[in-house]
Tab-separated table of C-alpha atoms in Angstrom:
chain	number	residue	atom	x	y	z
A	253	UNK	CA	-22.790	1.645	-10.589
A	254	UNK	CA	-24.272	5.192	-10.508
A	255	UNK	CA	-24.904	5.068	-6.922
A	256	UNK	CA	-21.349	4.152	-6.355
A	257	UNK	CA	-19.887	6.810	-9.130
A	258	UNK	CA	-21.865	9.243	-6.634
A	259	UNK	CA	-20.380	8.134	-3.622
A	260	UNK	CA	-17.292	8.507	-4.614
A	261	UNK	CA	-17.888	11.802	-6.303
A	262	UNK	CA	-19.047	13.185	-2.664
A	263	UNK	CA	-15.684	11.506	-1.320
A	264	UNK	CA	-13.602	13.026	-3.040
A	265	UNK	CA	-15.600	16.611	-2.573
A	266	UNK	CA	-14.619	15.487	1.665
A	267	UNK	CA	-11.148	14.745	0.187
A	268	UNK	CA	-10.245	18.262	-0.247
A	269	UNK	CA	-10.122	19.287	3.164
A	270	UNK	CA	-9.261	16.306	4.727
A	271	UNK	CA	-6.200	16.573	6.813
A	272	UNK	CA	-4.246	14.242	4.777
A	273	UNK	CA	-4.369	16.610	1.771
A	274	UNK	CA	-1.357	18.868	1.480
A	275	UNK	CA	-1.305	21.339	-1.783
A	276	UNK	CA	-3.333	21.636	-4.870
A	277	UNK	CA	-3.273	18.283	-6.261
A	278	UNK	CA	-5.049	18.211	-9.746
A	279	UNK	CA	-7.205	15.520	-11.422
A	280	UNK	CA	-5.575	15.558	-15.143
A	281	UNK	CA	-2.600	17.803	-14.137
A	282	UNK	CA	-0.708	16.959	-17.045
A	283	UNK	CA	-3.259	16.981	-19.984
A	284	UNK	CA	-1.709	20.016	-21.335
A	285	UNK	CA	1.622	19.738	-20.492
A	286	UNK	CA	2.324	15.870	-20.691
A	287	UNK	CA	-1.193	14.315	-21.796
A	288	UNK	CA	0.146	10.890	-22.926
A	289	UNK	CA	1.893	10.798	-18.885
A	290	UNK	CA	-0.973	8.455	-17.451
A	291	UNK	CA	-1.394	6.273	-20.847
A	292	UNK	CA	2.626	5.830	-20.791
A	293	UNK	CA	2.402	4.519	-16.708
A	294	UNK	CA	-0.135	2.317	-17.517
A	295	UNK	CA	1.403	0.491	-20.800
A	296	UNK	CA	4.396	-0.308	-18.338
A	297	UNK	CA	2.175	-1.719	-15.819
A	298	UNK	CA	0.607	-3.469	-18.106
A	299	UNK	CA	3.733	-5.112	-19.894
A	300	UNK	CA	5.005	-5.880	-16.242
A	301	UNK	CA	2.117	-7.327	-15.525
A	302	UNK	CA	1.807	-9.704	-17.965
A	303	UNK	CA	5.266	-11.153	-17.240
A	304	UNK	CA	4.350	-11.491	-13.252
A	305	UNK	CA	0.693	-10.600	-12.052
A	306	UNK	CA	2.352	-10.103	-8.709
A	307	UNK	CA	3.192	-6.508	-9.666
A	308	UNK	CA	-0.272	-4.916	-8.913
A	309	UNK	CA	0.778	-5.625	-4.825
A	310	UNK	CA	4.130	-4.504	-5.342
A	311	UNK	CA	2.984	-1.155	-6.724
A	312	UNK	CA	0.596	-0.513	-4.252
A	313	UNK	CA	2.816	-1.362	-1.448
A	314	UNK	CA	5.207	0.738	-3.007
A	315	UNK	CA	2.806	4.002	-2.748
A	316	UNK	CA	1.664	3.315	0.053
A	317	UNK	CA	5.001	2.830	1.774
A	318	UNK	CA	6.311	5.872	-0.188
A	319	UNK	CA	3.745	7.640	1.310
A	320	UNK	CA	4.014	6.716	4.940
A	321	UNK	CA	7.346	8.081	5.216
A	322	UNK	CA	7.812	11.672	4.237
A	323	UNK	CA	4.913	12.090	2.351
A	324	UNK	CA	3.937	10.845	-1.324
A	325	UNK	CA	7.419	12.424	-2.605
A	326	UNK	CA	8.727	9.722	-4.452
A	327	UNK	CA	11.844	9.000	-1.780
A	328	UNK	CA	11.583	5.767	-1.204
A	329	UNK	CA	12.629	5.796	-4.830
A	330	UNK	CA	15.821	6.754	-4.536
A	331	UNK	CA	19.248	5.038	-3.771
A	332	UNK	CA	21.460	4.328	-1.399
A	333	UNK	CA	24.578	6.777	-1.847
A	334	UNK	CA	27.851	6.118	0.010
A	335	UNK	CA	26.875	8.691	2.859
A	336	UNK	CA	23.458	7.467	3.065
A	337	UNK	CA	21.551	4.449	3.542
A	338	UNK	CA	17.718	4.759	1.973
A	339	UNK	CA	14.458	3.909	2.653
A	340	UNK	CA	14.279	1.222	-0.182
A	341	UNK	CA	17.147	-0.672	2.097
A	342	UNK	CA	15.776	-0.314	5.254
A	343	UNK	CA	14.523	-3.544	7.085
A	344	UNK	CA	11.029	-2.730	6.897
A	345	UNK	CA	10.722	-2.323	3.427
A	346	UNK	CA	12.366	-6.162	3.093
A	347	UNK	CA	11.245	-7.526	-0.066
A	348	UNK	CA	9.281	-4.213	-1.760
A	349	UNK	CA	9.614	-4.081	-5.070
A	350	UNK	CA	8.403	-2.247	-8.365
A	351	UNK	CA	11.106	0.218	-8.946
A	352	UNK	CA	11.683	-1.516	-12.222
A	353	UNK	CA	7.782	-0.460	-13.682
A	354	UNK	CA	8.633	3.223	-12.487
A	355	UNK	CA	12.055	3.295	-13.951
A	356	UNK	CA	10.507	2.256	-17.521
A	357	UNK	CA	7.533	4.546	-17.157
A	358	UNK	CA	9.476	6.980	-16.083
A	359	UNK	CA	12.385	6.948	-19.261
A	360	UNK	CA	9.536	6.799	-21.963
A	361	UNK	CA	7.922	9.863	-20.077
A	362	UNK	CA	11.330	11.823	-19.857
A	363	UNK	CA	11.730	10.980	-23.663
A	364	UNK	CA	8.247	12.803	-24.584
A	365	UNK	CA	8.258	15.383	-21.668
A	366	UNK	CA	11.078	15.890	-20.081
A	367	UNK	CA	11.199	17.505	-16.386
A	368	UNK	CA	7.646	18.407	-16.416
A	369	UNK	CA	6.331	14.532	-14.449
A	370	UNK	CA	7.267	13.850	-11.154
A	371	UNK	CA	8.244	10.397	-9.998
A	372	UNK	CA	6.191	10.461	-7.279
A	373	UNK	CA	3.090	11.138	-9.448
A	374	UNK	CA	3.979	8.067	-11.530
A	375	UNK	CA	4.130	5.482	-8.223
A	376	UNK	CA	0.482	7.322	-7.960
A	377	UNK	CA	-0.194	6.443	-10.993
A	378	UNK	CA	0.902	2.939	-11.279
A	379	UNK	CA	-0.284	1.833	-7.834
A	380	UNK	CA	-4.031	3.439	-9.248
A	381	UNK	CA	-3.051	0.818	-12.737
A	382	UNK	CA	-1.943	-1.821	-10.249
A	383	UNK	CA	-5.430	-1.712	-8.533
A	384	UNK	CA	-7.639	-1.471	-11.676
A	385	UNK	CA	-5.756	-4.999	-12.885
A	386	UNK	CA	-6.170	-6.789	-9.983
A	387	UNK	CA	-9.719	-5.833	-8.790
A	388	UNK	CA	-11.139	-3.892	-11.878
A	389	UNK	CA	-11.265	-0.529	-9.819
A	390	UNK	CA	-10.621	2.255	-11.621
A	391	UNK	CA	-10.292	5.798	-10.246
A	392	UNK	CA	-9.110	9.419	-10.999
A	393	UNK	CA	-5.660	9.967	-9.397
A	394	UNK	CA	-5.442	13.773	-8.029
A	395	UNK	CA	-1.417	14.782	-9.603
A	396	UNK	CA	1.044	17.619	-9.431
A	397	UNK	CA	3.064	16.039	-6.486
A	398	UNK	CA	6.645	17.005	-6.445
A	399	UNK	CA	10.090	14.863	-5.523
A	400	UNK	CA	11.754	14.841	-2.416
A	401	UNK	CA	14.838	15.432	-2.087
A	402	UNK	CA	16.011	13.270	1.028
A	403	UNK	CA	15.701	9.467	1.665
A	404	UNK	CA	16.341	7.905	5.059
A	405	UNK	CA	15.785	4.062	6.055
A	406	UNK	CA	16.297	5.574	9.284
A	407	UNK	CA	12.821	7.032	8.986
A	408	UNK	CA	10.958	4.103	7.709
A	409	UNK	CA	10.135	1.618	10.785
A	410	UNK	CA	8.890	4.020	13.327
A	411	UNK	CA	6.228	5.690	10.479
A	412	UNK	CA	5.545	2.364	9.119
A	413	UNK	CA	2.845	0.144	11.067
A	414	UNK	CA	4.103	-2.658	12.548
A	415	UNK	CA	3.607	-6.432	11.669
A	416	UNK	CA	2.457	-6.617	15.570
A	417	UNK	CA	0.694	-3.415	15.741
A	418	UNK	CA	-2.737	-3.536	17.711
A	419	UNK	CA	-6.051	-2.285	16.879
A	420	UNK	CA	-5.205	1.064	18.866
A	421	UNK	CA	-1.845	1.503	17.487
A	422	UNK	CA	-2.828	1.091	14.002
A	423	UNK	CA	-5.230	3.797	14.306
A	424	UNK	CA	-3.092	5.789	15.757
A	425	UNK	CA	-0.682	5.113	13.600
A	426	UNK	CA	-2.724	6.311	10.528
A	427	UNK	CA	-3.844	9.289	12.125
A	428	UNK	CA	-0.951	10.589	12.258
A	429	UNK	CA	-1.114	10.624	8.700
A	430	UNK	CA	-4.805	11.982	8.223
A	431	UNK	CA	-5.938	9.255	8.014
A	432	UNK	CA	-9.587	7.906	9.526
A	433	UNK	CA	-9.913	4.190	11.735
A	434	UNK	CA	-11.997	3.459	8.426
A	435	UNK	CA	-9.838	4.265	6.297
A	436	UNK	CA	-7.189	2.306	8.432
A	437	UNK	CA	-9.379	-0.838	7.495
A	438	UNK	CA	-10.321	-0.440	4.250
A	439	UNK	CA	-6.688	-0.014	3.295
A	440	UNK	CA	-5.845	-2.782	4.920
A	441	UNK	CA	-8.121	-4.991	1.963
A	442	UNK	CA	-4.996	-4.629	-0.279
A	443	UNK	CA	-3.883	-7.399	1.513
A	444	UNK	CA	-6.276	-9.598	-0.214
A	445	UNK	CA	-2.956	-9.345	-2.954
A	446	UNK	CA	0.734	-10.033	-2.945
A	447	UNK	CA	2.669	-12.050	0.044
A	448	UNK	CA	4.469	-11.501	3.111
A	449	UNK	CA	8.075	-12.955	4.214
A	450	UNK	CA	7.783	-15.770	6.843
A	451	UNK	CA	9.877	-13.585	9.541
A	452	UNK	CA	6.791	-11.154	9.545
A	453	UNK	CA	4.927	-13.578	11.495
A	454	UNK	CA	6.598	-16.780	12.489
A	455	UNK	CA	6.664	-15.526	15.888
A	456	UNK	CA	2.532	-16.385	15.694
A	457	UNK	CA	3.299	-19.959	14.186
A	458	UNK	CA	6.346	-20.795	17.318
A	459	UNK	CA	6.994	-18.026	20.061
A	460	UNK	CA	3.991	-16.039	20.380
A	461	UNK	CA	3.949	-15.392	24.330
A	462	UNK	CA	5.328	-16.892	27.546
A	463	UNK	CA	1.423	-18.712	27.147
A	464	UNK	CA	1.201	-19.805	24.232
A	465	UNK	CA	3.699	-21.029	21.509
A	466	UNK	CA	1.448	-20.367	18.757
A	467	UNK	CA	-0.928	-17.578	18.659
A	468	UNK	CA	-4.425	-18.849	19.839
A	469	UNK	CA	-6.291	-16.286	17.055
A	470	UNK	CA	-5.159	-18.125	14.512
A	471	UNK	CA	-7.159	-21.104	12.971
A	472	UNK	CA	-5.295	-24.554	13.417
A	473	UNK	CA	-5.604	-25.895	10.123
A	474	UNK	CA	-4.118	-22.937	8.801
A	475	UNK	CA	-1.167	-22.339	10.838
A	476	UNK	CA	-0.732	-25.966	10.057
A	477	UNK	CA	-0.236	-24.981	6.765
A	478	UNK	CA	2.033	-21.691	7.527
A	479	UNK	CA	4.143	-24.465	9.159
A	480	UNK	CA	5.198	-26.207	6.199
A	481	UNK	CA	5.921	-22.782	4.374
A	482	UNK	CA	7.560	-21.467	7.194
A	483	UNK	CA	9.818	-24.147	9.140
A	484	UNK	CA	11.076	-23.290	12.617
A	485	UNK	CA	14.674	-22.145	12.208
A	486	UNK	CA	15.081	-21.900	8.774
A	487	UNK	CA	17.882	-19.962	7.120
A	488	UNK	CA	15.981	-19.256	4.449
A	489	UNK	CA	12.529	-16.139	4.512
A	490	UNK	CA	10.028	-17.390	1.975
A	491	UNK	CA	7.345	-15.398	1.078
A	492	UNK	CA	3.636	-16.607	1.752
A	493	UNK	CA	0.457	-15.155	-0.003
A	494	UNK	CA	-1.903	-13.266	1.692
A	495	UNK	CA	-4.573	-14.727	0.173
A	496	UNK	CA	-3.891	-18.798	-0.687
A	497	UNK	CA	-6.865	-18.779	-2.713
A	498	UNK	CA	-6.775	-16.166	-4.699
A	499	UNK	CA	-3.681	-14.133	-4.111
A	500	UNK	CA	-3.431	-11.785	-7.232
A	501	UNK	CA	-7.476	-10.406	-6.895
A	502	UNK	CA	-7.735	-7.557	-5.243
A	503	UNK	CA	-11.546	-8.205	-3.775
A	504	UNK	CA	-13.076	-8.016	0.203
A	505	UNK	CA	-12.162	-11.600	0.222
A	506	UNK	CA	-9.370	-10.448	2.771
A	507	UNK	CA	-12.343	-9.747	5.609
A	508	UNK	CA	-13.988	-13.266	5.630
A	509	UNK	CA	-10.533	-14.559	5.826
A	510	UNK	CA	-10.228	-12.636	8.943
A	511	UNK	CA	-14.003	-13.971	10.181
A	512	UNK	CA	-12.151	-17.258	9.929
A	513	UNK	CA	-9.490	-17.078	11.524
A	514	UNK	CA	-6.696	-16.834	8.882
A	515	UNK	CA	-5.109	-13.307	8.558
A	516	UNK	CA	-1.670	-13.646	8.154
A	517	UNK	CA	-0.043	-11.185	9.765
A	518	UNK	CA	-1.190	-10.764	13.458
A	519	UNK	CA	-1.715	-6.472	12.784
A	520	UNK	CA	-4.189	-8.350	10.238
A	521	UNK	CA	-6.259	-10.645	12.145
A	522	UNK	CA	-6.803	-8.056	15.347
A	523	UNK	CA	-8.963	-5.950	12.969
A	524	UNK	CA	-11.371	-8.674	13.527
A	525	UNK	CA	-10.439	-9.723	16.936
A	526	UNK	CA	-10.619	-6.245	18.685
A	527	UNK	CA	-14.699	-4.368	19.060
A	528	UNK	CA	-12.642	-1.227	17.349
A	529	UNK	CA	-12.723	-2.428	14.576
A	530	UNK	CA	-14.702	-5.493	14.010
A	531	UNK	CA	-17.872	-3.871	12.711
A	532	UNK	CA	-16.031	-2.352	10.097
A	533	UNK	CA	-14.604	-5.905	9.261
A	534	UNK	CA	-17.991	-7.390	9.183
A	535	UNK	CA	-18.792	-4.242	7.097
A	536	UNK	CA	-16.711	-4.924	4.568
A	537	UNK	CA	-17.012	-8.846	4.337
A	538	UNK	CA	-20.763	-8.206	3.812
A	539	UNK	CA	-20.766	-5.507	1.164
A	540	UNK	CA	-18.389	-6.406	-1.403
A	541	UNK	CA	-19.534	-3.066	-3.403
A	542	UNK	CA	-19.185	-0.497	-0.346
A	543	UNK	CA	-15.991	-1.619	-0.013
A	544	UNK	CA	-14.663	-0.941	-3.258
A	545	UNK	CA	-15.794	2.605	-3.383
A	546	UNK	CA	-14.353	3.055	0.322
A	547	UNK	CA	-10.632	1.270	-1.080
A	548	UNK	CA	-11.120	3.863	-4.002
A	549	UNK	CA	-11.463	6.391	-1.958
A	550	UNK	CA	-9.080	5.938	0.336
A	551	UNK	CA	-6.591	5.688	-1.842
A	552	UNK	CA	-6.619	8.801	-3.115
A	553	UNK	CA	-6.810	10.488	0.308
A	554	UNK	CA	-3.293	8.170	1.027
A	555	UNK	CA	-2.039	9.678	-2.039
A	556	UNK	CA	-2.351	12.889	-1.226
A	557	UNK	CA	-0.524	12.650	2.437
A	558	UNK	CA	1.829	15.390	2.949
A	559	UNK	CA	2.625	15.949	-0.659
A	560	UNK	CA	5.223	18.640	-2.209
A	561	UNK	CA	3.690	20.741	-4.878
A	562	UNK	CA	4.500	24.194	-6.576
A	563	UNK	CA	8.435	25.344	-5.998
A	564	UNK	CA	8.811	22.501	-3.226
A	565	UNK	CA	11.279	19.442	-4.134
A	566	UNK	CA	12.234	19.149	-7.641
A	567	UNK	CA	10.934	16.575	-10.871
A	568	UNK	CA	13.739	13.640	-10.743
A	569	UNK	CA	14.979	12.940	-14.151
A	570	UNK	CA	15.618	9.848	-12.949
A	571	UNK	CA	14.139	8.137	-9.901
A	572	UNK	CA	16.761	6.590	-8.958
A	573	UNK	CA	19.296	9.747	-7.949
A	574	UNK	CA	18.470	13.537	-7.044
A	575	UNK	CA	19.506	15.804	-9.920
């Protein structure tokens, strides 16, 4: 454990002038001005939690998808308005969820500090929560982010990556963000949790090329089994876990499912498929430990993409709606 407490205290040293930091984020920002802030996230998590363990993968989806789109500013947050359709409703953020665990964080906060925490510093917060209950990480969250003003669904798909990205658009993809190829795939572990909708990848399972009807990567006995989940056709979009084995532990169990054959998502499996990146899978399969610290770390360097801090944006009183 020291050995890994040091690592990630050198990490974070490289964090500071990595180009994915924007502004003077803050480990324990609010002890003076709103100490209880972090306790008051995390008693919410933990409540929602214990009514559906699925919410660790919906808050960290949440962040990250937050973050991929304007910055960590808390806008995909916000609500559609009559004029304006938001990033919450947009197509590629079918099916995220979690706004419920920032709403009650963020009313119990408001009623002990009011304007002083940001909304977009408690989705930080909560997705750091949401990873300490599922994989029993636990790191310091950098805070001071401010609120964006402006929420587009227009915005979301062509920042997001893509349920069919490659290897070489997924790095590129978070590079544009500041983000490393390593980084790309240690990130990507967090889909050891939570569950994808069937239209994310039934094209693998029925229409994959003018080839192949089902996508050759994928192991037979499990696309058997995404079959019967998934039925060709079907009105209905189930969701499928990740993980079938273990689908609320956030672990590196996510990389030998790739070895075998059985990522879900075809942006998934390539990591393993493609010479890019399949020493870094191998990596990660092998060295349950490394991994963690990397995840830890790269979390907070996600967190701290493109941020608003100082006069910039605003503190929401309420998620939800600008003030």
């Amino acid at each position: 454990m020291a050995s890994l407490t040091t690592y990630l205290s050198f990490v974070f040293v490289i964090c500071l002038v990595s180009p994915a930091i924007s502004g003077p984020l803050k480990v324990g920002f609010y002890e003076k001005k709103c100490p209880s802030a972090e306790a008051i996230v995390r008693e919410s998590v933990k409540k929602a939690l214990a009514a559906d363990p699925g919410v660790s993968a919906a808050l960290i989806r949440l962040h990250f998808h937050d973050c991929f789109v304007r910055g960590c500013d808390g806008s995909i947050l916000l609500d559609s308005t009559k004029g304006n359709t938001a990033e919450k409703d947009s197509m590629g953020n079918l099916g995220i969820g979690g706004f419920e665990v920032i709403d009650d964080a963020k009313a119990k906060i408001e009623a002990e500090c009011p304007n002083t925490v940001s909304c977009a510093d408690v989705a930080a917060f909560a997705a750091r929560d949401g990873v300490r209950a599922a994989g029993g990480l636990h790191y310091a969250v950098p805070s001071g982010r401010r609120d964006g003003r402006v929420s587009l669904a227009s915005e979301v798909i062509e920042n997001l990556p893509g349920a069919f990205f490659n290897a070489v658009q997924l790095k590129a993809n978070f590079a544009k963000k500041g983000l490393s190829l390593q980084d790309m795939v240690t990130l990507s572990g967090a889909h050891s949790i939570g569950d994808s909708h069937c239209s994310a990848f039934t094209k693998r399972l029925y229409s994959f090329n003018s080839t192949f009807s089902q996508d050759p990567s994928l192991n037979p006995s499990y696309a058997h089994l995404l079959k019967t989940k998934c039925p060709r056709n079907s009105p209905a979009d189930p969701v499928v876990p990740f993980d079938p084995v273990t689908p609320n532990v956030l672990d590196n169990a996510y990389y030998n499912n790739l070895k075998s054959d059985k990522g879900l998502l075809y942006s998934d499996q390539v990591l393993w498929d493609t010479p890019l990146t399949r020493g870094l899978v191998k990596d990660n399969a092998n060295h349950p430990s490394a991994w963690a610290g990397r995840f830890m770390a790269a979390m907070v360097r996600m967190g701290s993409i493109e941020v608003l801090t100082g006069a910039e944006g605003e503190i929401r009183k309420n998620c939800r709606v600008i003030n």
